[in-house]
Each structure stands twice: as structure tokens, then as C-alpha cells.
Amino acid sequence: MDITFIRHGHAEHLLNYPKELNRLHPGLTEQGKKQIVALRKNINIIPHDTIVVSPTKRTLETAALLTPRERGSAVISPLVGPRMFPQDPKFTPLGCDQIYSRAELSVLYPDKQCIDVGVEAWEESINQMNTQQFTRLAEQFLAWCRKQTGHTFIVSHDGTITNYRVLLGEHDLTRDDFLGEAGYYTVRDV
């Protein structure tokens, strides 16, 4: 099974960097929307593929632009929500990395399904988890991904994607390895 990690496009919290990093639930900017529309030319999502999206506005908007209705819909999981890289227990989470609660998602995105792998992550979010707890939940999530048909696409954030790449066996990654706006990276035979 292959997994393609997709980083969301340029978002509103980056417009006046770093002053807007505590903006709650930033969406994509017009530039970010154009980046994702351009990315569609490189990403081939077919109906039996699985798309998992972080519970943030910018990633949900990214997934919506990537997956026209005829290609199926995405599921939402907190296990691909924002996570700092490298992890630092002294870190105070930023407002822009606040995930939607399940209750908020049911109102804002009633047509989207939330998957229950790592249910405790809805309350705590993976951004504050220690490495052992994240690893346990991420391994459960990857096991779930392996059971899906087709290709798995994960729409997420730079730090989260890099944490998963390390978990999947890549070494010596730094912030210089971040995908950047509307970037993507495929891991083969997970």
C-alpha cells in the first residue's frame, strides 16, 4: 500500500507572519486555493482511494479542492492534525493549530465522516502528545490505512507529515525537509 502525504496550501495565518499564528481556524488564501488547483494535475485520486484529512479548516478546504464529488469524499481524523516537529514538550500550541471538535465538525461539515482510530486524540490533539503516545496511536492509524483499498492520501501539515515520515523509517529529517505549501510526498509499500 502507498501513502501520499499532501500539505495544505497557503493559509490565512501566514498572511502577516508571525503576527497571525494565533488566528483560530485559518482557511486557505486565494494563493493557497490556486496552489491546490495546480496540484490536482499531479495527484490522481480515484473513487476507491482513501482520503484522510486533518480536522482544520485549511486542510478540509484543501481536500475539497483536490477531490471533486465524482472522486469520492474524505474522512477526518485528529491523528493527522497539526503536530510540531521536532517535538518540544515546552511548546505552547498556537491558535492556528487548534483542531475542530467532533461537535463543530458535525455542524460545519455534516457530510464528512470522522474515523474513530485514536479516539482520545479528539480531546488532547496529537500536538501535545508525548512521542510514545503519538507513536502508539500513529501505528494504529497506519494499520487502519493498510486495511483500506486503493491508495491512501493524507491531507495534513508539515510537522505532522515529517513525524509520520520518521515513524515510517526515514532518518535525520529536519524542518528543511518540510514539504511546503501544496507539496506532496509518496511513501511506497507501507
mmCIF file of C-alpha atoms in Angstrom:
data_model
loop_
_atom_site.group_PDB
_atom_site.id
_atom_site.type_symbol
_atom_site.label_atom_id
_atom_site.label_comp_id
_atom_site.label_asym_id
_atom_site.label_seq_id
_atom_site.Cartn_x
_atom_site.Cartn_y
_atom_site.Cartn_z
ATOM 1 C CA MET A 1 0.000 0.000 0.000
ATOM 2 C CA ASP A 2 1.182 3.500 -0.820
ATOM 3 C CA ILE A 3 0.516 6.688 1.133
ATOM 4 C CA THR A 4 0.747 10.151 -0.348
ATOM 5 C CA PHE A 5 1.063 12.951 2.166
ATOM 6 C CA ILE A 6 -0.256 16.298 0.940
ATOM 7 C CA ARG A 7 0.489 19.571 2.694
ATOM 8 C CA HIS A 8 -2.305 22.158 2.653
ATOM 9 C CA GLY A 9 -1.940 25.300 0.562
ATOM 10 C CA HIS A 10 -1.028 28.795 1.741
ATOM 11 C CA ALA A 11 -3.355 29.807 4.581
ATOM 12 C CA GLU A 12 -4.575 32.996 6.254
ATOM 13 C CA HIS A 13 -2.384 32.637 9.351
ATOM 14 C CA LEU A 14 0.657 33.162 7.111
ATOM 15 C CA LEU A 15 -0.505 36.464 5.592
ATOM 16 C CA ASN A 16 1.024 38.610 8.323
ATOM 17 C CA TYR A 17 3.613 36.138 9.634
ATOM 18 C CA PRO A 18 4.262 35.684 12.544
ATOM 19 C CA LYS A 19 1.577 38.013 13.923
ATOM 20 C CA GLU A 20 -1.355 35.834 12.776
ATOM 21 C CA LEU A 21 -0.146 32.459 14.110
ATOM 22 C CA ASN A 22 -2.730 32.545 16.889
ATOM 23 C CA ARG A 23 -5.609 33.060 14.435
ATOM 24 C CA LEU A 24 -8.237 30.419 15.161
ATOM 25 C CA HIS A 25 -9.231 28.162 12.239
ATOM 26 C CA PRO A 26 -7.482 29.921 9.346
ATOM 27 C CA GLY A 27 -8.677 28.976 5.882
ATOM 28 C CA LEU A 28 -6.848 28.935 2.570
ATOM 29 C CA THR A 29 -5.929 32.203 0.914
ATOM 30 C CA GLU A 30 -6.638 32.800 -2.780
ATOM 31 C CA GLN A 31 -2.982 31.911 -3.390
ATOM 32 C CA GLY A 32 -3.465 28.655 -1.453
ATOM 33 C CA LYS A 33 -6.555 27.767 -3.475
ATOM 34 C CA LYS A 34 -4.627 28.324 -6.716
ATOM 35 C CA GLN A 35 -1.792 26.128 -5.411
ATOM 36 C CA ILE A 36 -4.191 23.261 -4.742
ATOM 37 C CA VAL A 37 -5.930 23.609 -8.107
ATOM 38 C CA ALA A 38 -2.471 23.408 -9.729
ATOM 39 C CA LEU A 39 -1.576 20.388 -7.552
ATOM 40 C CA ARG A 40 -4.607 18.460 -8.891
ATOM 41 C CA LYS A 41 -2.668 17.974 -12.142
ATOM 42 C CA ASN A 42 -0.099 15.880 -10.236
ATOM 43 C CA ILE A 43 -2.447 13.943 -7.954
ATOM 44 C CA ASN A 44 -4.668 11.205 -9.377
ATOM 45 C CA ILE A 45 -7.394 10.333 -6.878
ATOM 46 C CA ILE A 46 -9.856 7.672 -7.994
ATOM 47 C CA PRO A 47 -13.119 6.566 -6.315
ATOM 48 C CA HIS A 48 -11.744 3.605 -4.325
ATOM 49 C CA ASP A 49 -8.837 5.614 -2.862
ATOM 50 C CA THR A 50 -8.907 6.724 0.771
ATOM 51 C CA ILE A 51 -8.501 10.401 1.662
ATOM 52 C CA VAL A 52 -7.848 11.244 5.322
ATOM 53 C CA VAL A 53 -7.916 14.892 6.368
ATOM 54 C CA SER A 54 -6.780 16.814 9.417
ATOM 55 C CA PRO A 55 -9.677 18.453 11.306
ATOM 56 C CA THR A 56 -8.626 22.013 10.428
ATOM 57 C CA LYS A 57 -10.300 24.453 8.066
ATOM 58 C CA ARG A 58 -7.292 24.816 5.743
ATOM 59 C CA THR A 59 -6.874 21.053 5.267
ATOM 60 C CA LEU A 60 -10.594 20.477 4.769
ATOM 61 C CA GLU A 61 -10.622 23.217 2.122
ATOM 62 C CA THR A 62 -7.555 21.626 0.515
ATOM 63 C CA ALA A 63 -9.252 18.213 0.354
ATOM 64 C CA ALA A 64 -12.421 19.726 -1.094
ATOM 65 C CA LEU A 65 -10.426 21.334 -3.911
ATOM 66 C CA LEU A 66 -8.488 18.108 -4.564
ATOM 67 C CA THR A 67 -11.460 15.766 -4.625
ATOM 68 C CA PRO A 68 -14.368 16.704 -6.832
ATOM 69 C CA ARG A 69 -17.516 14.793 -5.843
ATOM 70 C CA GLU A 70 -17.114 12.157 -8.526
ATOM 71 C CA ARG A 71 -13.843 11.040 -6.930
ATOM 72 C CA GLY A 72 -15.332 10.302 -3.534
ATOM 73 C CA SER A 73 -15.165 12.068 -0.223
ATOM 74 C CA ALA A 74 -12.668 12.378 2.566
ATOM 75 C CA VAL A 75 -12.749 11.149 6.152
ATOM 76 C CA ILE A 76 -11.458 13.226 9.050
ATOM 77 C CA SER A 77 -9.005 12.121 11.742
ATOM 78 C CA PRO A 78 -7.262 14.003 14.550
ATOM 79 C CA LEU A 79 -4.314 11.631 14.063
ATOM 80 C CA VAL A 80 -3.255 13.720 11.068
ATOM 81 C CA GLY A 81 -3.925 17.040 12.805
ATOM 82 C CA PRO A 82 -1.161 19.570 13.474
ATOM 83 C CA ARG A 83 1.924 18.256 15.289
ATOM 84 C CA MET A 84 5.100 20.150 15.947
ATOM 85 C CA PHE A 85 8.386 18.890 14.527
ATOM 86 C CA PRO A 86 10.669 18.387 16.234
ATOM 87 C CA GLN A 87 8.520 17.722 19.274
ATOM 88 C CA ASP A 88 9.180 20.018 22.233
ATOM 89 C CA PRO A 89 7.252 19.461 25.493
ATOM 90 C CA LYS A 90 7.742 23.139 26.412
ATOM 91 C CA PHE A 91 5.875 24.222 23.273
ATOM 92 C CA THR A 92 2.669 26.181 23.718
ATOM 93 C CA PRO A 93 0.239 25.321 20.903
ATOM 94 C CA LEU A 94 -0.634 28.102 18.504
ATOM 95 C CA GLY A 95 -4.218 29.134 17.826
ATOM 96 C CA CYS A 96 -3.838 28.265 14.145
ATOM 97 C CA ASP A 97 -3.213 24.636 15.124
ATOM 98 C CA GLN A 98 -6.425 24.212 17.114
ATOM 99 C CA ILE A 99 -8.434 21.351 15.604
ATOM 100 C CA TYR A 100 -12.191 21.384 15.215
ATOM 101 C CA SER A 101 -14.052 19.317 17.799
ATOM 102 C CA ARG A 102 -16.323 16.499 16.657
ATOM 103 C CA ALA A 103 -19.328 18.677 17.560
ATOM 104 C CA GLU A 104 -18.035 21.569 15.437
ATOM 105 C CA LEU A 105 -17.352 19.209 12.531
ATOM 106 C CA SER A 106 -20.863 17.773 12.668
ATOM 107 C CA VAL A 107 -22.250 21.297 12.224
ATOM 108 C CA LEU A 108 -19.691 22.711 9.757
ATOM 109 C CA TYR A 109 -19.095 19.553 7.672
ATOM 110 C CA PRO A 110 -22.152 17.317 8.242
ATOM 111 C CA ASP A 111 -21.386 15.270 5.116
ATOM 112 C CA LYS A 112 -17.915 14.253 6.367
ATOM 113 C CA GLN A 113 -17.246 11.081 8.313
ATOM 114 C CA CYS A 114 -14.864 11.062 11.286
ATOM 115 C CA ILE A 115 -12.859 7.896 11.833
ATOM 116 C CA ASP A 116 -12.514 6.579 15.360
ATOM 117 C CA VAL A 117 -8.934 5.335 15.244
ATOM 118 C CA GLY A 118 -7.269 7.069 18.188
ATOM 119 C CA VAL A 119 -10.464 8.393 19.729
ATOM 120 C CA GLU A 120 -8.593 10.028 22.627
ATOM 121 C CA ALA A 121 -6.797 12.285 20.133
ATOM 122 C CA TRP A 122 -10.000 14.333 19.712
ATOM 123 C CA GLU A 123 -9.687 15.603 23.261
ATOM 124 C CA GLU A 124 -5.932 16.037 23.560
ATOM 125 C CA SER A 125 -4.793 16.519 19.942
ATOM 126 C CA ILE A 126 -1.560 14.986 18.751
ATOM 127 C CA ASN A 127 0.264 18.317 19.024
ATOM 128 C CA GLN A 128 0.682 17.934 22.795
ATOM 129 C CA MET A 129 1.209 14.165 22.987
ATOM 130 C CA ASN A 130 4.493 12.727 24.074
ATOM 131 C CA THR A 131 6.366 10.706 21.467
ATOM 132 C CA GLN A 132 5.385 7.314 22.926
ATOM 133 C CA GLN A 133 1.666 8.073 22.921
ATOM 134 C CA PHE A 134 1.816 9.576 19.428
ATOM 135 C CA THR A 135 3.756 6.564 18.138
ATOM 136 C CA ARG A 136 1.193 4.121 19.591
ATOM 137 C CA LEU A 137 -1.750 5.979 18.046
ATOM 138 C CA ALA A 138 0.037 6.640 14.750
ATOM 139 C CA GLU A 139 0.856 2.943 14.395
ATOM 140 C CA GLN A 140 -2.835 2.108 14.975
ATOM 141 C CA PHE A 141 -3.747 4.668 12.324
ATOM 142 C CA LEU A 142 -1.217 3.240 9.832
ATOM 143 C CA ALA A 143 -2.621 -0.263 10.475
ATOM 144 C CA TRP A 144 -6.084 1.130 9.655
ATOM 145 C CA CYS A 145 -4.670 2.688 6.455
ATOM 146 C CA ARG A 146 -3.216 -0.680 5.395
ATOM 147 C CA LYS A 147 -6.719 -2.200 5.530
ATOM 148 C CA GLN A 148 -8.160 0.348 3.085
ATOM 149 C CA THR A 149 -8.497 -0.324 -0.610
ATOM 150 C CA GLY A 150 -6.590 1.694 -3.150
ATOM 151 C CA HIS A 151 -4.110 4.435 -2.468
ATOM 152 C CA THR A 152 -4.243 6.463 0.765
ATOM 153 C CA PHE A 153 -3.937 10.242 0.592
ATOM 154 C CA ILE A 154 -3.368 12.170 3.832
ATOM 155 C CA VAL A 155 -4.010 15.923 3.777
ATOM 156 C CA SER A 156 -2.129 17.378 6.703
ATOM 157 C CA HIS A 157 0.566 19.752 7.981
ATOM 158 C CA ASP A 158 4.362 19.949 7.590
ATOM 159 C CA GLY A 159 5.232 18.905 11.143
ATOM 160 C CA THR A 160 2.738 16.041 11.163
ATOM 161 C CA ILE A 161 3.891 14.725 7.812
ATOM 162 C CA THR A 162 7.514 14.820 8.933
ATOM 163 C CA ASN A 163 6.642 12.976 12.183
ATOM 164 C CA TYR A 164 4.982 10.224 10.108
ATOM 165 C CA ARG A 165 7.945 10.045 7.734
ATOM 166 C CA VAL A 166 10.223 9.433 10.730
ATOM 167 C CA LEU A 167 7.833 6.786 12.065
ATOM 168 C CA LEU A 168 7.899 5.119 8.628
ATOM 169 C CA GLY A 169 11.681 4.804 8.764
ATOM 170 C CA GLU A 170 13.222 7.990 7.409
ATOM 171 C CA HIS A 171 16.133 9.290 9.451
ATOM 172 C CA ASP A 172 17.843 12.620 10.059
ATOM 173 C CA LEU A 173 14.887 14.700 8.894
ATOM 174 C CA THR A 174 14.822 18.371 9.847
ATOM 175 C CA ARG A 175 12.495 21.294 9.247
ATOM 176 C CA ASP A 176 14.383 21.718 5.961
ATOM 177 C CA ASP A 177 12.604 18.531 4.812
ATOM 178 C CA PHE A 178 9.139 20.073 5.180
ATOM 179 C CA LEU A 179 7.065 19.789 2.017
ATOM 180 C CA GLY A 180 5.936 23.404 1.985
ATOM 181 C CA GLU A 181 2.700 24.808 0.616
ATOM 182 C CA ALA A 182 0.757 22.326 -1.507
ATOM 183 C CA GLY A 183 3.687 19.910 -1.503
ATOM 184 C CA TYR A 184 3.259 16.151 -1.634
ATOM 185 C CA TYR A 185 5.338 13.083 -0.863
ATOM 186 C CA THR A 186 4.613 9.409 -1.531
ATOM 187 C CA VAL A 187 5.797 6.544 0.635
ATOM 188 C CA ARG A 188 5.690 3.204 -1.201
ATOM 189 C CA ASP A 189 4.819 -0.215 0.211
ATOM 190 C CA VAL A 190 3.984 0.947 3.715
#
